[in-house]
mmCIF file of C-alpha atoms in Angstrom:
data_model
loop_
_atom_site.group_PDB
_atom_site.id
_atom_site.type_symbol
_atom_site.label_atom_id
_atom_site.label_comp_id
_atom_site.label_asym_id
_atom_site.label_seq_id
_atom_site.Cartn_x
_atom_site.Cartn_y
_atom_site.Cartn_z
ATOM 1 C CA UNK J 1181 65.794 16.580 -38.339
ATOM 2 C CA UNK J 1182 68.906 15.743 -40.319
ATOM 3 C CA UNK J 1183 70.250 18.505 -42.543
ATOM 4 C CA UNK J 1184 73.180 18.536 -44.977
ATOM 5 C CA UNK J 1185 75.326 21.522 -45.931
ATOM 6 C CA UNK J 1186 77.995 21.454 -48.649
ATOM 7 C CA UNK J 1187 80.981 23.786 -48.530
ATOM 8 C CA UNK J 1188 84.205 24.359 -50.398
ATOM 9 C CA UNK J 1189 85.918 26.554 -52.987
ATOM 10 C CA UNK J 1190 83.677 27.828 -55.733
ATOM 11 C CA UNK J 1191 86.566 28.102 -58.197
ATOM 12 C CA UNK J 1192 89.197 25.473 -58.919
ATOM 13 C CA UNK J 1193 91.982 25.661 -61.490
ATOM 14 C CA UNK J 1194 92.316 22.993 -64.170
ATOM 15 C CA UNK J 1195 94.473 19.990 -63.191
ATOM 16 C CA UNK J 1196 94.039 20.771 -59.482
ATOM 17 C CA UNK J 1197 92.051 18.814 -56.879
ATOM 18 C CA UNK J 1198 88.486 19.764 -56.011
ATOM 19 C CA UNK J 1199 87.775 19.326 -52.294
ATOM 20 C CA UNK J 1200 84.283 19.617 -50.828
ATOM 21 C CA UNK J 1201 82.819 18.958 -47.411
ATOM 22 C CA UNK J 1202 79.291 18.029 -46.404
ATOM 23 C CA UNK J 1203 78.420 18.774 -42.785
ATOM 24 C CA UNK J 1204 75.676 16.638 -41.270
ATOM 25 C CA UNK J 1205 73.576 18.205 -38.527
ATOM 26 C CA UNK J 1206 70.724 16.774 -36.495
ATOM 27 C CA UNK J 1207 72.116 13.246 -36.390
ATOM 28 C CA UNK J 1208 75.264 11.141 -36.449
ATOM 29 C CA UNK J 1209 76.809 10.415 -39.831
ATOM 30 C CA UNK J 1210 77.707 6.910 -38.686
ATOM 31 C CA UNK J 1211 74.269 5.910 -37.407
ATOM 32 C CA UNK J 1212 72.139 4.178 -39.937
ATOM 33 C CA UNK J 1213 72.322 2.111 -42.014
ATOM 34 C CA UNK J 1214 72.830 4.927 -44.503
ATOM 35 C CA UNK J 1215 74.550 5.557 -47.781
ATOM 36 C CA UNK J 1216 76.128 9.013 -47.944
ATOM 37 C CA UNK J 1217 76.635 10.118 -51.532
ATOM 38 C CA UNK J 1218 77.933 12.828 -53.793
ATOM 39 C CA UNK J 1219 75.968 13.727 -56.908
ATOM 40 C CA UNK J 1220 76.633 16.497 -59.408
ATOM 41 C CA UNK J 1221 74.676 18.388 -62.016
ATOM 42 C CA UNK J 1222 76.218 20.505 -64.800
ATOM 43 C CA UNK J 1223 74.186 23.575 -65.633
ATOM 44 C CA UNK J 1224 71.071 22.657 -67.596
ATOM 45 C CA UNK J 1225 71.839 18.947 -67.512
ATOM 46 C CA UNK J 1226 70.870 15.831 -65.608
ATOM 47 C CA UNK J 1227 72.160 14.374 -62.370
ATOM 48 C CA UNK J 1228 75.343 12.302 -62.255
ATOM 49 C CA UNK J 1229 76.135 9.867 -59.431
ATOM 50 C CA UNK J 1230 79.725 10.314 -58.228
ATOM 51 C CA UNK J 1231 79.921 7.769 -55.434
ATOM 52 C CA UNK J 1232 78.786 6.692 -52.008
ATOM 53 C CA UNK J 1233 80.058 5.709 -48.584
ATOM 54 C CA UNK J 1234 78.173 3.215 -46.434
ATOM 55 C CA UNK J 1235 78.044 3.541 -42.675
ATOM 56 C CA UNK J 1236 80.360 0.517 -42.473
ATOM 57 C CA UNK J 1237 82.967 2.626 -44.238
ATOM 58 C CA UNK J 1238 82.846 0.847 -47.592
ATOM 59 C CA UNK J 1239 82.803 2.976 -50.734
ATOM 60 C CA UNK J 1240 81.536 2.684 -54.288
ATOM 61 C CA UNK J 1241 82.407 5.018 -57.137
ATOM 62 C CA UNK J 1242 81.109 5.751 -60.617
ATOM 63 C CA UNK J 1243 83.525 3.891 -62.922
ATOM 64 C CA UNK J 1244 83.788 6.971 -65.139
ATOM 65 C CA UNK J 1245 85.286 8.930 -62.215
ATOM 66 C CA UNK J 1246 86.765 6.168 -60.084
ATOM 67 C CA UNK J 1247 90.409 6.883 -60.873
ATOM 68 C CA UNK J 1248 90.033 10.493 -59.661
ATOM 69 C CA UNK J 1249 87.595 10.281 -56.728
ATOM 70 C CA UNK J 1250 87.941 9.706 -53.018
ATOM 71 C CA UNK J 1251 84.967 9.899 -50.643
ATOM 72 C CA UNK J 1252 85.705 9.747 -46.939
ATOM 73 C CA UNK J 1253 84.175 10.581 -43.569
ATOM 74 C CA UNK J 1254 85.423 12.480 -40.531
ATOM 75 C CA UNK J 1255 83.333 11.141 -37.675
ATOM 76 C CA UNK J 1256 84.745 13.640 -35.166
ATOM 77 C CA UNK J 1257 83.367 16.487 -37.266
ATOM 78 C CA UNK J 1258 80.309 14.618 -38.588
ATOM 79 C CA UNK J 1259 81.419 15.438 -42.126
ATOM 80 C CA UNK J 1260 81.534 13.692 -45.487
ATOM 81 C CA UNK J 1261 84.212 14.781 -47.910
ATOM 82 C CA UNK J 1262 84.812 14.579 -51.641
ATOM 83 C CA UNK J 1263 88.143 14.862 -53.395
ATOM 84 C CA UNK J 1264 88.224 14.903 -57.196
ATOM 85 C CA UNK J 1265 91.681 15.163 -58.737
ATOM 86 C CA UNK J 1266 92.912 16.408 -62.108
ATOM 87 C CA UNK J 1267 89.810 18.475 -62.747
ATOM 88 C CA UNK J 1268 88.887 20.011 -66.078
ATOM 89 C CA UNK J 1269 86.090 22.248 -67.328
ATOM 90 C CA UNK J 1270 83.922 19.135 -67.656
ATOM 91 C CA UNK J 1271 83.841 18.945 -63.861
ATOM 92 C CA UNK J 1272 82.084 22.305 -63.573
ATOM 93 C CA UNK J 1273 78.757 21.599 -61.894
ATOM 94 C CA UNK J 1274 76.569 21.969 -58.840
ATOM 95 C CA UNK J 1275 77.714 19.345 -56.348
ATOM 96 C CA UNK J 1276 75.206 17.827 -53.937
ATOM 97 C CA UNK J 1277 75.641 15.544 -50.975
ATOM 98 C CA UNK J 1278 72.693 13.297 -50.208
ATOM 99 C CA UNK J 1279 71.619 10.497 -47.885
ATOM 100 C CA UNK J 1280 69.961 7.244 -48.826
ATOM 101 C CA UNK J 1281 68.327 5.293 -46.016
ATOM 102 C CA UNK J 1282 66.466 2.014 -45.664
ATOM 103 C CA UNK J 1283 63.365 3.918 -44.552
ATOM 104 C CA UNK J 1284 63.161 5.342 -48.067
ATOM 105 C CA UNK J 1285 64.118 2.132 -49.818
ATOM 106 C CA UNK J 1286 67.556 3.660 -50.404
ATOM 107 C CA UNK J 1287 66.277 6.496 -52.534
ATOM 108 C CA UNK J 1288 67.989 9.788 -51.679
ATOM 109 C CA UNK J 1289 65.639 11.177 -49.032
ATOM 110 C CA UNK J 1290 67.778 14.070 -47.762
ATOM 111 C CA UNK J 1291 69.813 16.458 -49.919
ATOM 112 C CA UNK J 1292 72.039 19.409 -49.258
ATOM 113 C CA UNK J 1293 71.298 22.661 -51.048
ATOM 114 C CA UNK J 1294 74.240 22.128 -53.394
ATOM 115 C CA UNK J 1295 77.408 24.093 -54.020
ATOM 116 C CA UNK J 1296 78.527 25.429 -57.386
ATOM 117 C CA UNK J 1297 82.049 24.601 -58.497
ATOM 118 C CA UNK J 1298 83.591 26.206 -61.558
ATOM 119 C CA UNK J 1299 86.805 24.872 -63.061
ATOM 120 C CA UNK J 1300 88.637 27.699 -64.759
ATOM 121 C CA UNK J 1301 92.053 29.285 -64.856
ATOM 122 C CA UNK Y 1378 76.028 0.213 -66.199
ATOM 123 C CA UNK Y 1379 72.257 0.604 -66.513
ATOM 124 C CA UNK Y 1380 71.299 3.495 -68.782
ATOM 125 C CA UNK Y 1381 67.972 5.153 -68.005
ATOM 126 C CA UNK Y 1382 66.134 6.919 -70.828
ATOM 127 C CA UNK Y 1383 63.314 9.268 -69.881
ATOM 128 C CA UNK Y 1384 60.568 10.349 -72.242
ATOM 129 C CA UNK Y 1385 59.328 12.720 -73.332
ATOM 130 C CA UNK Y 1386 62.001 15.356 -72.889
ATOM 131 C CA UNK Y 1387 59.355 17.991 -72.297
ATOM 132 C CA UNK Y 1388 55.681 17.516 -71.475
ATOM 133 C CA UNK Y 1389 53.459 20.547 -72.029
ATOM 134 C CA UNK Y 1390 50.259 20.376 -69.991
ATOM 135 C CA UNK Y 1391 47.792 22.550 -68.098
ATOM 136 C CA UNK Y 1392 46.889 22.537 -64.403
ATOM 137 C CA UNK Y 1393 44.351 19.829 -63.675
ATOM 138 C CA UNK Y 1394 45.610 17.534 -66.435
ATOM 139 C CA UNK Y 1395 47.220 14.143 -65.973
ATOM 140 C CA UNK Y 1396 50.968 13.727 -66.521
ATOM 141 C CA UNK Y 1397 52.525 10.409 -67.467
ATOM 142 C CA UNK Y 1398 56.331 10.201 -67.481
ATOM 143 C CA UNK Y 1399 58.329 7.230 -68.692
ATOM 144 C CA UNK Y 1400 61.689 5.847 -67.594
ATOM 145 C CA UNK Y 1401 63.108 2.937 -69.563
ATOM 146 C CA UNK Y 1402 66.159 0.988 -68.402
ATOM 147 C CA UNK Y 1403 68.725 -0.627 -70.701
ATOM 148 C CA UNK Y 1404 68.485 -3.798 -68.606
ATOM 149 C CA UNK Y 1405 66.210 -5.082 -65.875
ATOM 150 C CA UNK Y 1406 66.423 -3.162 -62.598
ATOM 151 C CA UNK Y 1407 66.863 -5.479 -59.650
ATOM 152 C CA UNK Y 1408 63.938 -5.562 -57.194
ATOM 153 C CA UNK Y 1409 62.352 -2.586 -59.023
ATOM 154 C CA UNK Y 1410 64.738 -0.311 -57.138
ATOM 155 C CA UNK Y 1411 63.749 2.849 -58.962
ATOM 156 C CA UNK Y 1412 63.192 6.282 -57.474
ATOM 157 C CA UNK Y 1413 61.623 9.443 -58.855
ATOM 158 C CA UNK Y 1414 62.615 12.979 -57.891
ATOM 159 C CA UNK Y 1415 61.140 16.414 -58.510
ATOM 160 C CA UNK Y 1416 63.481 19.356 -59.032
ATOM 161 C CA UNK Y 1417 62.562 23.026 -59.254
ATOM 162 C CA UNK Y 1418 64.937 25.743 -60.521
ATOM 163 C CA UNK Y 1419 67.709 26.531 -58.053
ATOM 164 C CA UNK Y 1420 66.669 23.726 -55.701
ATOM 165 C CA UNK Y 1421 67.931 20.290 -54.837
ATOM 166 C CA UNK Y 1422 65.894 17.308 -56.012
ATOM 167 C CA UNK Y 1423 63.116 16.007 -53.738
ATOM 168 C CA UNK Y 1424 62.362 12.301 -53.387
ATOM 169 C CA UNK Y 1425 58.834 11.461 -54.537
ATOM 170 C CA UNK Y 1426 58.791 7.705 -55.085
ATOM 171 C CA UNK Y 1427 61.103 4.852 -54.063
ATOM 172 C CA UNK Y 1428 61.035 1.157 -54.899
ATOM 173 C CA UNK Y 1429 59.108 2.042 -58.057
ATOM 174 C CA UNK Y 1430 55.753 2.594 -56.346
ATOM 175 C CA UNK Y 1431 56.186 3.677 -52.706
ATOM 176 C CA UNK Y 1432 55.504 7.322 -51.972
ATOM 177 C CA UNK Y 1433 58.085 9.058 -49.835
ATOM 178 C CA UNK Y 1434 57.071 10.704 -46.585
ATOM 179 C CA UNK Y 1435 54.822 13.709 -47.068
ATOM 180 C CA UNK Y 1436 54.291 13.247 -50.817
ATOM 181 C CA UNK Y 1437 50.683 13.878 -51.961
ATOM 182 C CA UNK Y 1438 48.739 10.912 -53.278
ATOM 183 C CA UNK Y 1439 48.316 12.528 -56.703
ATOM 184 C CA UNK Y 1440 51.873 11.232 -57.324
ATOM 185 C CA UNK Y 1441 52.085 7.528 -58.104
ATOM 186 C CA UNK Y 1442 54.719 5.236 -59.528
ATOM 187 C CA UNK Y 1443 54.507 1.902 -61.274
ATOM 188 C CA UNK Y 1444 56.585 -0.474 -63.301
ATOM 189 C CA UNK Y 1445 58.718 -3.559 -63.292
ATOM 190 C CA UNK Y 1446 61.805 -4.847 -65.063
ATOM 191 C CA UNK Y 1447 62.827 -2.202 -67.586
ATOM 192 C CA UNK Y 1448 59.769 0.060 -67.828
ATOM 193 C CA UNK Y 1449 58.750 2.473 -65.099
ATOM 194 C CA UNK Y 1450 56.180 5.257 -64.993
ATOM 195 C CA UNK Y 1451 55.509 8.275 -62.814
ATOM 196 C CA UNK Y 1452 51.947 9.591 -62.943
ATOM 197 C CA UNK Y 1453 50.651 12.866 -61.577
ATOM 198 C CA UNK Y 1454 46.884 12.469 -61.568
ATOM 199 C CA UNK Y 1455 45.919 16.157 -61.558
ATOM 200 C CA UNK Y 1456 48.647 18.722 -62.000
ATOM 201 C CA UNK Y 1457 48.808 21.497 -59.442
ATOM 202 C CA UNK Y 1458 50.647 24.747 -60.274
ATOM 203 C CA UNK Y 1459 53.526 23.720 -58.006
ATOM 204 C CA UNK Y 1460 54.037 20.442 -59.932
ATOM 205 C CA UNK Y 1461 55.562 22.117 -62.980
ATOM 206 C CA UNK Y 1462 59.198 21.118 -62.636
ATOM 207 C CA UNK Y 1463 61.814 18.661 -63.871
ATOM 208 C CA UNK Y 1464 61.447 15.004 -62.893
ATOM 209 C CA UNK Y 1465 64.360 12.565 -62.683
ATOM 210 C CA UNK Y 1466 64.311 8.794 -62.375
ATOM 211 C CA UNK Y 1467 67.131 6.853 -60.721
ATOM 212 C CA UNK Y 1468 67.971 3.188 -60.319
ATOM 213 C CA UNK Y 1469 69.800 1.808 -57.286
ATOM 214 C CA UNK Y 1470 69.382 -1.867 -58.045
ATOM 215 C CA UNK Y 1471 72.915 -2.258 -59.350
ATOM 216 C CA UNK Y 1472 76.145 -0.306 -59.204
ATOM 217 C CA UNK Y 1473 76.854 2.254 -60.380
ATOM 218 C CA UNK Y 1474 73.598 3.926 -59.427
ATOM 219 C CA UNK Y 1475 72.405 5.952 -62.405
ATOM 220 C CA UNK Y 1476 69.947 8.717 -63.257
ATOM 221 C CA UNK Y 1477 67.877 9.450 -66.314
ATOM 222 C CA UNK Y 1478 68.339 12.727 -68.164
ATOM 223 C CA UNK Y 1479 65.116 14.237 -66.813
ATOM 224 C CA UNK Y 1480 61.668 15.202 -68.108
ATOM 225 C CA UNK Y 1481 60.461 18.781 -67.866
ATOM 226 C CA UNK Y 1482 56.764 19.246 -67.155
ATOM 227 C CA UNK Y 1483 55.913 22.686 -68.480
ATOM 228 C CA UNK Y 1484 52.767 24.759 -68.548
#
């Protein structure tokens, strides 16, 4: 059974780069076809799509974040990564990685538990 | 970008009652590619419905989805105590994928 686990610093200073990793266990990140995504949720608010990486390697980003986001994969470690540059307090949120697969019509059928990131000096 | 508006913001019901949640899109969602998720405090969302009306694996049949074009509905036929949570809709018919703001189903 595929499981996802996010990890990374819980505190990031303003203007710095937020870097998170999602480790995939129980299956290969490059089998599929799958979309591997990052989604975030500020406290008490709704979910925000950050971007996705297809098993072919192609990426798609939310236009509101596109200039600051890079999503990539390390196949040797079976990990998905997120880099968000020039962060501000508005980027404080719980960050989730999630998988969308054709067996679920490309809804997000597997989620990590989420990791809380606070942007503060 | 497709904006999804969920209503009501909060739905106050009792166990055993029927819950009807709405998700309205600012433009037609291609191929009815809409999903519904349930989220409980401190937990990640759980996929309930995909493609507007298909139940995800292991989801009880009291959850059903319907809709087409710009109007989509999630119905819980008889609320169980564990169904009180926040529900999110999402469209993946066009990029960027987007979520609604959520509906809280409260006791």
